[in-house]
Short mmCIF file of C-alpha atoms in Angstrom, two decimals:
data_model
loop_
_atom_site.label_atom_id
_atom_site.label_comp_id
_atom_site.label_asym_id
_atom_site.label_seq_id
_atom_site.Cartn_x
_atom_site.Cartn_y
_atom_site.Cartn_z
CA UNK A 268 115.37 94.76 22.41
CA UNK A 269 117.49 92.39 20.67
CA UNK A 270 121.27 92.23 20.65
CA UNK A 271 121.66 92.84 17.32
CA UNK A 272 119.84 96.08 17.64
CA UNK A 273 121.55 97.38 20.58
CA UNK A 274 124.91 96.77 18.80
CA UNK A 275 123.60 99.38 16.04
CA UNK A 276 122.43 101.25 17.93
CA UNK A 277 125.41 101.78 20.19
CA UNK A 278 127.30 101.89 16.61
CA UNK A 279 125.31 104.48 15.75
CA UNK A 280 126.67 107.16 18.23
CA UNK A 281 129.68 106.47 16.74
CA UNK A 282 128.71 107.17 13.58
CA UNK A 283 126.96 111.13 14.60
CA UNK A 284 129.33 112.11 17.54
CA UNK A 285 128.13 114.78 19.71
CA UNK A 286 125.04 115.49 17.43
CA UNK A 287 122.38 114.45 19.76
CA UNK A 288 119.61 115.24 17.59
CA UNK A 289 120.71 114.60 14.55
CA UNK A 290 121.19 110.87 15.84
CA UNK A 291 117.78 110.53 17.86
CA UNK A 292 115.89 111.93 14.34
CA UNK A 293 117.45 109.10 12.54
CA UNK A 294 116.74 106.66 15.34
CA UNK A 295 112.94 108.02 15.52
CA UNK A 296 112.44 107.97 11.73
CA UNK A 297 114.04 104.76 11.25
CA UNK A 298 112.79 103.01 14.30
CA UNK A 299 116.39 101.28 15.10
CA UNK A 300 119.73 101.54 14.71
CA UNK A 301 120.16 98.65 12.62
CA UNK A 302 117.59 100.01 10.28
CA UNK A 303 119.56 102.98 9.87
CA UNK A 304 122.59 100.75 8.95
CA UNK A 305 120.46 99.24 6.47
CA UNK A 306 119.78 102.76 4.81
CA UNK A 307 123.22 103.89 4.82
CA UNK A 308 123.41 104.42 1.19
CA UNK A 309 120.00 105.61 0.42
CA UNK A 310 119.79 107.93 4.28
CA UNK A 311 119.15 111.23 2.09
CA UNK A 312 116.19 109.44 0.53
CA UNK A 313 114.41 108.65 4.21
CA UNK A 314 116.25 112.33 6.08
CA UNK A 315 116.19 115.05 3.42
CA UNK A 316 117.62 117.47 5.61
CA UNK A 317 120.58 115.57 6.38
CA UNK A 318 123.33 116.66 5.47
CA UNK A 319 126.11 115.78 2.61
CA UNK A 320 129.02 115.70 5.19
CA UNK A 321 126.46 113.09 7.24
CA UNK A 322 125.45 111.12 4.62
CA UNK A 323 129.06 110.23 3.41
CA UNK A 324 130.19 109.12 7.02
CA UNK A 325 127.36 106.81 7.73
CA UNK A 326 128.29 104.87 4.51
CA UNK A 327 131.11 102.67 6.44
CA UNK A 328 129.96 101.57 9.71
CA UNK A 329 133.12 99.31 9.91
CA UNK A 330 135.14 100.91 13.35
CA UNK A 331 132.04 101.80 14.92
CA UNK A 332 130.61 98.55 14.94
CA UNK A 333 133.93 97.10 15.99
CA UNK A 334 134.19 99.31 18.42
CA UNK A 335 129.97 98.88 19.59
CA UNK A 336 131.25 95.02 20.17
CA UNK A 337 133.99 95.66 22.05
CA UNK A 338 131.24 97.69 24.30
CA UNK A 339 129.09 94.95 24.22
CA UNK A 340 131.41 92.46 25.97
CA UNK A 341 132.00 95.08 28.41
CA UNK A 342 128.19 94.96 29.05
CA UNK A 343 127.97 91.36 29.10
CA UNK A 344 130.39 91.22 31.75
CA UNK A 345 129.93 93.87 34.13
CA UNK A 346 125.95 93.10 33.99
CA UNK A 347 125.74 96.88 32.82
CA UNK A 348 121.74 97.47 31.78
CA UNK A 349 121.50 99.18 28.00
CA UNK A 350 118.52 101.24 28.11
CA UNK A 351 118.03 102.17 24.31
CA UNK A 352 115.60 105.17 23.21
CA UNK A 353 112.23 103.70 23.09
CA UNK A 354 112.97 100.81 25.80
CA UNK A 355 110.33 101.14 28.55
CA UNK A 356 113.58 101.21 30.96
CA UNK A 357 114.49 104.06 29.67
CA UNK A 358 113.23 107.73 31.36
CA UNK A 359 110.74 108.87 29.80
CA UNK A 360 110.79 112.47 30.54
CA UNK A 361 114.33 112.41 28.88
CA UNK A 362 112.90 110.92 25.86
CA UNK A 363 110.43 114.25 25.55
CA UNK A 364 113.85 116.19 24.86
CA UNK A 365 114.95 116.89 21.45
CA UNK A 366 118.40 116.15 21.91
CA UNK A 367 117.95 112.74 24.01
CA UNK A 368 120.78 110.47 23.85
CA UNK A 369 119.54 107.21 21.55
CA UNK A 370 121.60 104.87 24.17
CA UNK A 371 121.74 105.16 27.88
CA UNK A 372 124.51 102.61 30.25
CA UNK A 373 122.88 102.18 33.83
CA UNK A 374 123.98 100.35 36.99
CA UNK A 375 121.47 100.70 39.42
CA UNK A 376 118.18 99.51 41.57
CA UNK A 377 116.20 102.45 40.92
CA UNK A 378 112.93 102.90 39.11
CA UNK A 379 114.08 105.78 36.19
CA UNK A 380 110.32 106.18 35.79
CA UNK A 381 109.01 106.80 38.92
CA UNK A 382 106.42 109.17 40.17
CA UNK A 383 109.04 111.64 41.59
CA UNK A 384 112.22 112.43 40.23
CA UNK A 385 114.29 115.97 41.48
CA UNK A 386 117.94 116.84 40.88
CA UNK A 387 119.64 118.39 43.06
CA UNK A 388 122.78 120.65 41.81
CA UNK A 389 125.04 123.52 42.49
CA UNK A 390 128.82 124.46 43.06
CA UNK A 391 131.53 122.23 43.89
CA UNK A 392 132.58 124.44 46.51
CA UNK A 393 129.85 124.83 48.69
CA UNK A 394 129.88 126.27 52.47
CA UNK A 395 128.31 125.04 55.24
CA UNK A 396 125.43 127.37 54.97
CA UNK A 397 124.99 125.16 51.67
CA UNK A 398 125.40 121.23 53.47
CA UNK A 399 123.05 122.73 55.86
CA UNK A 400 120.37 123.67 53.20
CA UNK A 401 121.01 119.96 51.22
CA UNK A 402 120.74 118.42 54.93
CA UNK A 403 117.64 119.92 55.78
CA UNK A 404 115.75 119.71 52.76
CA UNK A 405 116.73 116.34 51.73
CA UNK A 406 114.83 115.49 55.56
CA UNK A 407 112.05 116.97 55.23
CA UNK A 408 111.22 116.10 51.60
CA UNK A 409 111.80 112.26 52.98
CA UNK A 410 108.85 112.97 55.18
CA UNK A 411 106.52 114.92 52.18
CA UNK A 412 107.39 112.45 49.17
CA UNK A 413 108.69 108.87 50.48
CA UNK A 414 109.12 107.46 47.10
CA UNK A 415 111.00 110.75 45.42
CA UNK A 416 114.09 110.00 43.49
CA UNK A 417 117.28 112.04 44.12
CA UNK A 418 119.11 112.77 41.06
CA UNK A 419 123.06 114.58 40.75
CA UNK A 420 126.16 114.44 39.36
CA UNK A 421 128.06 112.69 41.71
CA UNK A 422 130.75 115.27 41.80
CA UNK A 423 132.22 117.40 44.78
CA UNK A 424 130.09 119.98 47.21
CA UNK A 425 126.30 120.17 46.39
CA UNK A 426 126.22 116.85 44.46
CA UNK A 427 127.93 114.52 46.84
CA UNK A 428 126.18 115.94 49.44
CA UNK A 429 122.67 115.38 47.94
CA UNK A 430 123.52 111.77 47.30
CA UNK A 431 124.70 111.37 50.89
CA UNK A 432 122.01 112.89 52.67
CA UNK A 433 119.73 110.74 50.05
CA UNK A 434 121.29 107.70 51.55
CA UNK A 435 121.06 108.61 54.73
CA UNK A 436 117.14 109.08 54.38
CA UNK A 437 116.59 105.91 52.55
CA UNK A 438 115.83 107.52 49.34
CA UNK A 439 117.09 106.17 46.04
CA UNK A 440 120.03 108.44 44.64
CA UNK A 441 121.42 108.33 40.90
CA UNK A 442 124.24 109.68 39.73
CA UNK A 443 124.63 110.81 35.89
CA UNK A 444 128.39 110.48 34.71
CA UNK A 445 130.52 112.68 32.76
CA UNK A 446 132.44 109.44 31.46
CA UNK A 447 131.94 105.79 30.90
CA UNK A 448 130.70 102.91 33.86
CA UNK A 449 134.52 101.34 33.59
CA UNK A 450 135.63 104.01 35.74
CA UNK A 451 134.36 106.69 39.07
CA UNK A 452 135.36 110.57 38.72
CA UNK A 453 136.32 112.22 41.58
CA UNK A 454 137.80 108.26 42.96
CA UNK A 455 137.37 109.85 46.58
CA UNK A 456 133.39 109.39 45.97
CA UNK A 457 133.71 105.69 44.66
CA UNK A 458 132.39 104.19 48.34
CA UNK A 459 129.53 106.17 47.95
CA UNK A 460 128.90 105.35 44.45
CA UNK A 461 129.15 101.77 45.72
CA UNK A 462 126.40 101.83 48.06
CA UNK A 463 124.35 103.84 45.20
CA UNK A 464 123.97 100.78 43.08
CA UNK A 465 121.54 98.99 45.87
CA UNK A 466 120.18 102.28 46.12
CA UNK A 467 119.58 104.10 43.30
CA UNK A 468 122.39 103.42 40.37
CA UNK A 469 124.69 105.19 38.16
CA UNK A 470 123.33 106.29 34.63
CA UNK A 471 125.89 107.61 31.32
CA UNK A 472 125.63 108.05 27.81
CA UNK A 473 129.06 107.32 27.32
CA UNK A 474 131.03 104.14 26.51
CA UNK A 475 133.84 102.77 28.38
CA UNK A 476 137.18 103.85 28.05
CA UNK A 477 135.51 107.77 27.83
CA UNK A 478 137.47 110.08 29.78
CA UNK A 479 136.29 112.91 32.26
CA UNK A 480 136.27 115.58 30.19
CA UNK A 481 135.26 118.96 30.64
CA UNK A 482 133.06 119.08 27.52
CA UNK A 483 131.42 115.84 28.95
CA UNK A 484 129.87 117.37 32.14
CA UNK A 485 128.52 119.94 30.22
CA UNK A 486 126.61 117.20 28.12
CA UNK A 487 125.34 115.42 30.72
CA UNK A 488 123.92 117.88 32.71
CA UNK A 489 121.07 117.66 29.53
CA UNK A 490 120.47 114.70 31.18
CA UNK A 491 120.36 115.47 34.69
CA UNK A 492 117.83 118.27 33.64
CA UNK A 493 115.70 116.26 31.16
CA UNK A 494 114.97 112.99 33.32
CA UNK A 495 113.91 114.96 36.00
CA UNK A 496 110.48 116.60 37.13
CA UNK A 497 112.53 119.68 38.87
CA UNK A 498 115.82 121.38 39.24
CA UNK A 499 117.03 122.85 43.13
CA UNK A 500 119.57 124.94 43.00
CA UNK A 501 121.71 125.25 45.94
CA UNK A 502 124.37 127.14 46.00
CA UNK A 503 126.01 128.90 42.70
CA UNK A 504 128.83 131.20 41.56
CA UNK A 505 127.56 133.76 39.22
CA UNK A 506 128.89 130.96 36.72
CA UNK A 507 129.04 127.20 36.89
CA UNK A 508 127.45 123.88 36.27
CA UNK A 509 124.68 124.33 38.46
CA UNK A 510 123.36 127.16 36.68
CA UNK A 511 124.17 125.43 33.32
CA UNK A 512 121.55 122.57 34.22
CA UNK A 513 118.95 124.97 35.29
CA UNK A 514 119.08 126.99 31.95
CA UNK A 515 118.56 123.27 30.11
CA UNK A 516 115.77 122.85 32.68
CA UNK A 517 114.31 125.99 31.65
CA UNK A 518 114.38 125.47 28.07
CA UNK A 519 113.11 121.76 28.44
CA UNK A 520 110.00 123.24 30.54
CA UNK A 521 110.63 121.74 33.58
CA UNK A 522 110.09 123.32 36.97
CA UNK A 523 113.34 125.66 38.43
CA UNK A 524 113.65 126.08 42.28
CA UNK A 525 116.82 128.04 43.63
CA UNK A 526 117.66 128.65 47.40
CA UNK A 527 118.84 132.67 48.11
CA UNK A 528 121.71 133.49 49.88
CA UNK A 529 123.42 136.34 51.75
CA UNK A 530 123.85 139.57 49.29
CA UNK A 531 127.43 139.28 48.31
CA UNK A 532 128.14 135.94 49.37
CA UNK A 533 129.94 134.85 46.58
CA UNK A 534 128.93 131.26 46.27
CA UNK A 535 124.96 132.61 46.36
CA UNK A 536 125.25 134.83 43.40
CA UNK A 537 124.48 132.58 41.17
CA UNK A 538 121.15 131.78 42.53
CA UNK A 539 120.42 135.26 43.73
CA UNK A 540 120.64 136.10 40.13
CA UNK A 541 118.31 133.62 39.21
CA UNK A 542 115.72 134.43 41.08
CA UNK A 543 116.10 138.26 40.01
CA UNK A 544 115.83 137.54 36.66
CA UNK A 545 112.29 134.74 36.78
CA UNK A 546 115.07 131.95 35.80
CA UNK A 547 113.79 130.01 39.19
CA UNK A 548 111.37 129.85 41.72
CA UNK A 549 112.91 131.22 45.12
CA UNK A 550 112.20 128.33 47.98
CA UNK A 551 113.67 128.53 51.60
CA UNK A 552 112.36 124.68 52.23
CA UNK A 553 111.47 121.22 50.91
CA UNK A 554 107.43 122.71 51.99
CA UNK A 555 108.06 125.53 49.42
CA UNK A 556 108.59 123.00 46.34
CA UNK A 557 106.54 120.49 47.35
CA UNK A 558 103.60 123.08 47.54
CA UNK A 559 104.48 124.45 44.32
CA UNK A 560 104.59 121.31 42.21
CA UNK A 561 101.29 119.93 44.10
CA UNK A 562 102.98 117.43 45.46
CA UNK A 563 102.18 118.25 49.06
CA UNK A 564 99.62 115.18 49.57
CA UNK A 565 102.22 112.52 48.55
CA UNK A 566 102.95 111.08 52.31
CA UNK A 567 98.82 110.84 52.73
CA UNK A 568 98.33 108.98 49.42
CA UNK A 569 101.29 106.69 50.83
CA UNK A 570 99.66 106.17 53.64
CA UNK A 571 96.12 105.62 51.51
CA UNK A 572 97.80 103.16 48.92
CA UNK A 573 99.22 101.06 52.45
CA UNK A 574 95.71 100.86 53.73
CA UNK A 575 93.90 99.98 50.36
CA UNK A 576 91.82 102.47 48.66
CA UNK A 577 88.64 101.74 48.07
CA UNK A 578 86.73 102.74 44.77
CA UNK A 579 83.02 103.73 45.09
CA UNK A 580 81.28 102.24 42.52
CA UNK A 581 79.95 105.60 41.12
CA UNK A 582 82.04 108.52 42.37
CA UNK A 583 81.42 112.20 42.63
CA UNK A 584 83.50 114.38 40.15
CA UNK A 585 83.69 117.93 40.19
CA UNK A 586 84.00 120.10 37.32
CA UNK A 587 87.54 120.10 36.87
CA UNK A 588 87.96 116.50 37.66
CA UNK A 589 85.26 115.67 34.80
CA UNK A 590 87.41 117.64 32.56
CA UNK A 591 90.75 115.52 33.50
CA UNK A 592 88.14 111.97 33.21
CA UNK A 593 87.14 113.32 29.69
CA UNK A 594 90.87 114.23 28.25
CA UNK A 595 91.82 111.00 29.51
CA UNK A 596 89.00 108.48 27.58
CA UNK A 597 89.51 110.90 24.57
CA UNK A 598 93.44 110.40 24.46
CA UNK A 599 93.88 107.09 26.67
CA UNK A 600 96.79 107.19 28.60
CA UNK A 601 98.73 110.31 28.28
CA UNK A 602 101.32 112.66 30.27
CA UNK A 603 100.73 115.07 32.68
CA UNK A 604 102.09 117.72 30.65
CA UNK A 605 100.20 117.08 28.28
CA UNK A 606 96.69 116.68 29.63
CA UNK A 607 97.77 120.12 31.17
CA UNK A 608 97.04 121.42 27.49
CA UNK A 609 94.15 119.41 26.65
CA UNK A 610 92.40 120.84 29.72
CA UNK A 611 94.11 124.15 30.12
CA UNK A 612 94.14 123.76 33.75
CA UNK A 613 97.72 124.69 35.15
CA UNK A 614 100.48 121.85 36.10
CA UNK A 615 100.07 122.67 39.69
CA UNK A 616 96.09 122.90 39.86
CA UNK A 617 96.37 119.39 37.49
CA UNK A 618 99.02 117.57 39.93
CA UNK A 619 96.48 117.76 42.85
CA UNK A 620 93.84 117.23 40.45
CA UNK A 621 95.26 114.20 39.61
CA UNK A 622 96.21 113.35 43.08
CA UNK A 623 92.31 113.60 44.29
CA UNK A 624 91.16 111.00 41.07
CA UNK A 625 94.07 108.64 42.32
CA UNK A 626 92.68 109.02 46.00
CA UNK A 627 89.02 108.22 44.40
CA UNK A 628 90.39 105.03 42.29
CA UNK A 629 89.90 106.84 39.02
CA UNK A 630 93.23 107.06 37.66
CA UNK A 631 96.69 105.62 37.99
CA UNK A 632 99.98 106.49 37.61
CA UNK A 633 102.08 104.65 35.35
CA UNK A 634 105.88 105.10 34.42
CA UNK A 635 107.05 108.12 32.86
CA UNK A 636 104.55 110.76 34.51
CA UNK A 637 101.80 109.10 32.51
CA UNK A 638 98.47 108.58 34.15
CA UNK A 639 95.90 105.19 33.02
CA UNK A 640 92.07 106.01 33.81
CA UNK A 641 90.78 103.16 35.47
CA UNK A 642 87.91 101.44 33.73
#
């Protein structure tokens, strides 16, 4: 994307505030932020449904573009990466949200496309019982899904501990920010932040100069839920942020996993609660989610894709496989979540579906949960 267009575009957020989706509907109908400066007098014309109050403020873009180039020599020099809505940097799975951010800021080695993507959330207060669970799960995924990406929040208990124990296993950790890249909330994490950017990076939505506030974490946790493939729940309070991101999980489709605790235990009500009401799947391992998203064959394809797999010329299909083959020449390459529909075969039954055609050379992965059938 050109400069130009990335200054609009940052402008742009400026120009709608908090409204996520009124912002990404102009973005989408326009096809750029500079195009929607273009249309700033005539926006009713191309939005309808926009709204008088909206209309009037996008006529003067002057502060917010003064305010997108002060950003932009920010970006210039701290080498920041500006992943705008539609860039093929930018996660895909977020972008299948209504209420996407248009512009993302990212510091970071990691892949925000790749195969596997989990968060991992819960209180800020967690026990040991909870360490213990992060500690032990984080492990034994390593060993199930060796290229899985480790997504949190980067704030105290659950989060820091996920990115740690990411670390520790050599698996890329990001952390989503509640303010802009000029600055690390809580400071006592900022060495392990460090070591995140040759690691796995730190992602925001907001500028520099954005402060920590509360109202902030609450918006990015949209994030943390809608770039990922899954939600764990750790350890929760009956209320808290943890919860928060698994109810925009929910609503966004995406799988829920919570670990129970103790009756009683106060920082296990949360998820208890969860569980009771269908709000998560209950899992007691890294095995339990693994086998429930299909995922469970991950370490052998690894293993496969090391040796070389070899494509027979003319292989054998079942059924079901045929069905996956056919969806895929009649839509080309598509999401998972979406062939799911076409077929009407079930995301878990589909994941090792999809897994067995990779195995066979039929189809390929690409970025963004998106799968290429090979010619």
């Amino acid at each position: 994307m050109q400069e130009q267009d990335i200054l609009y575009t940052i402008a742009l957020t400026r120009m709608t505030g908090f409204n996520f989706a009124t912002a990404l509907r102009l973005y989408q109908e326009l096809g750029s932020g500079q195009a929607v400066w273009e249309h700033r007098n005539d926006i009713k014309d191309v939005l309808p449904e926009c709204t008088d109050r909206l209309a009037a403020s996008l006529k003067d873009w002057s502060l917010a573009l003064a305010r997108a180039e002060q950003e932009m020599i920010f970006i210039e020099k701290h080498h920041l990466q500006v992943l705008c809505y539609g860039d093929s940097r930018y996660p895909q799975r977020l972008a299948e949200c209504a209420d996407a951010p248009i512009v993302l800021y990212y510091l970071g080695t990691a892949d925000l496309n790749c195969p596997r993507i989990i968060n991992i959330v819960g209180t800020r207060h967690c026990t040991a019982y909870g360490q213990d669970l992060v500690r032990h799960f984080v492990a034994d995924l390593r060993q199930l899904c060796p290229q899985v990406l480790i997504v949190s929040g980067l704030a105290y208990g659950i989060d820091i501990n996920a990115h740690r124990q990411a670390l520790q296993q050599g698996l890329e950790t990001v952390g989503v920010l509640a303010h802009g890249l000029d600055e690390l909330y809580p400071p006592r994490h900022r060495d392990t932040a460090k070591q995140m950017l040759t690691q796995g990076g730190l992602l925001t939505e907001y500028m520099s100069e954005t402060n920590a506030d509360k109202a902030n974490f609450v918006r990015r946790n949209r994030i943390v839920a809608g770039m990922c493939d899954a939600t764990i729940l750790v350890e929760s309070a009956a209320k808290g942020g943890g919860l928060i991101t698994a109810g925009i999980a929910q609503d966004y489709n995406r799988a829920v996993f919570a670990f129970p605790g103790a009756v009683g235990a106060p920082y296990s009500e949360g998820c208890n609660h969860l569980i009771r009401d269908n709000g998560a799947a209950l899992i007691t391992s890294a095995a339990d989610m693994v086998n429930f998203m299909g995922w469970q064959n991950d370490a052998q394809l690894q293993q496969a894709k090391n040796e070389g797999i070899e494509r027979s010329c003319f292989p054998e299909l079942n059924e079901e496989e045929q069905l996956v083959v056919n969806a895929l020449q009649a839509t080309g390459d598509v999401q998972q979540s979406v062939l799911a529909v076409k077929t009407n075969i079930p995301i878990g039954r589909l994941t090792a579906l999809l897994f067995q055609l990779e195995m066979k050379g039929v189809v390929r992965p690409l970025a963004g949960g998106n799968y290429h059938l090979l010619k």
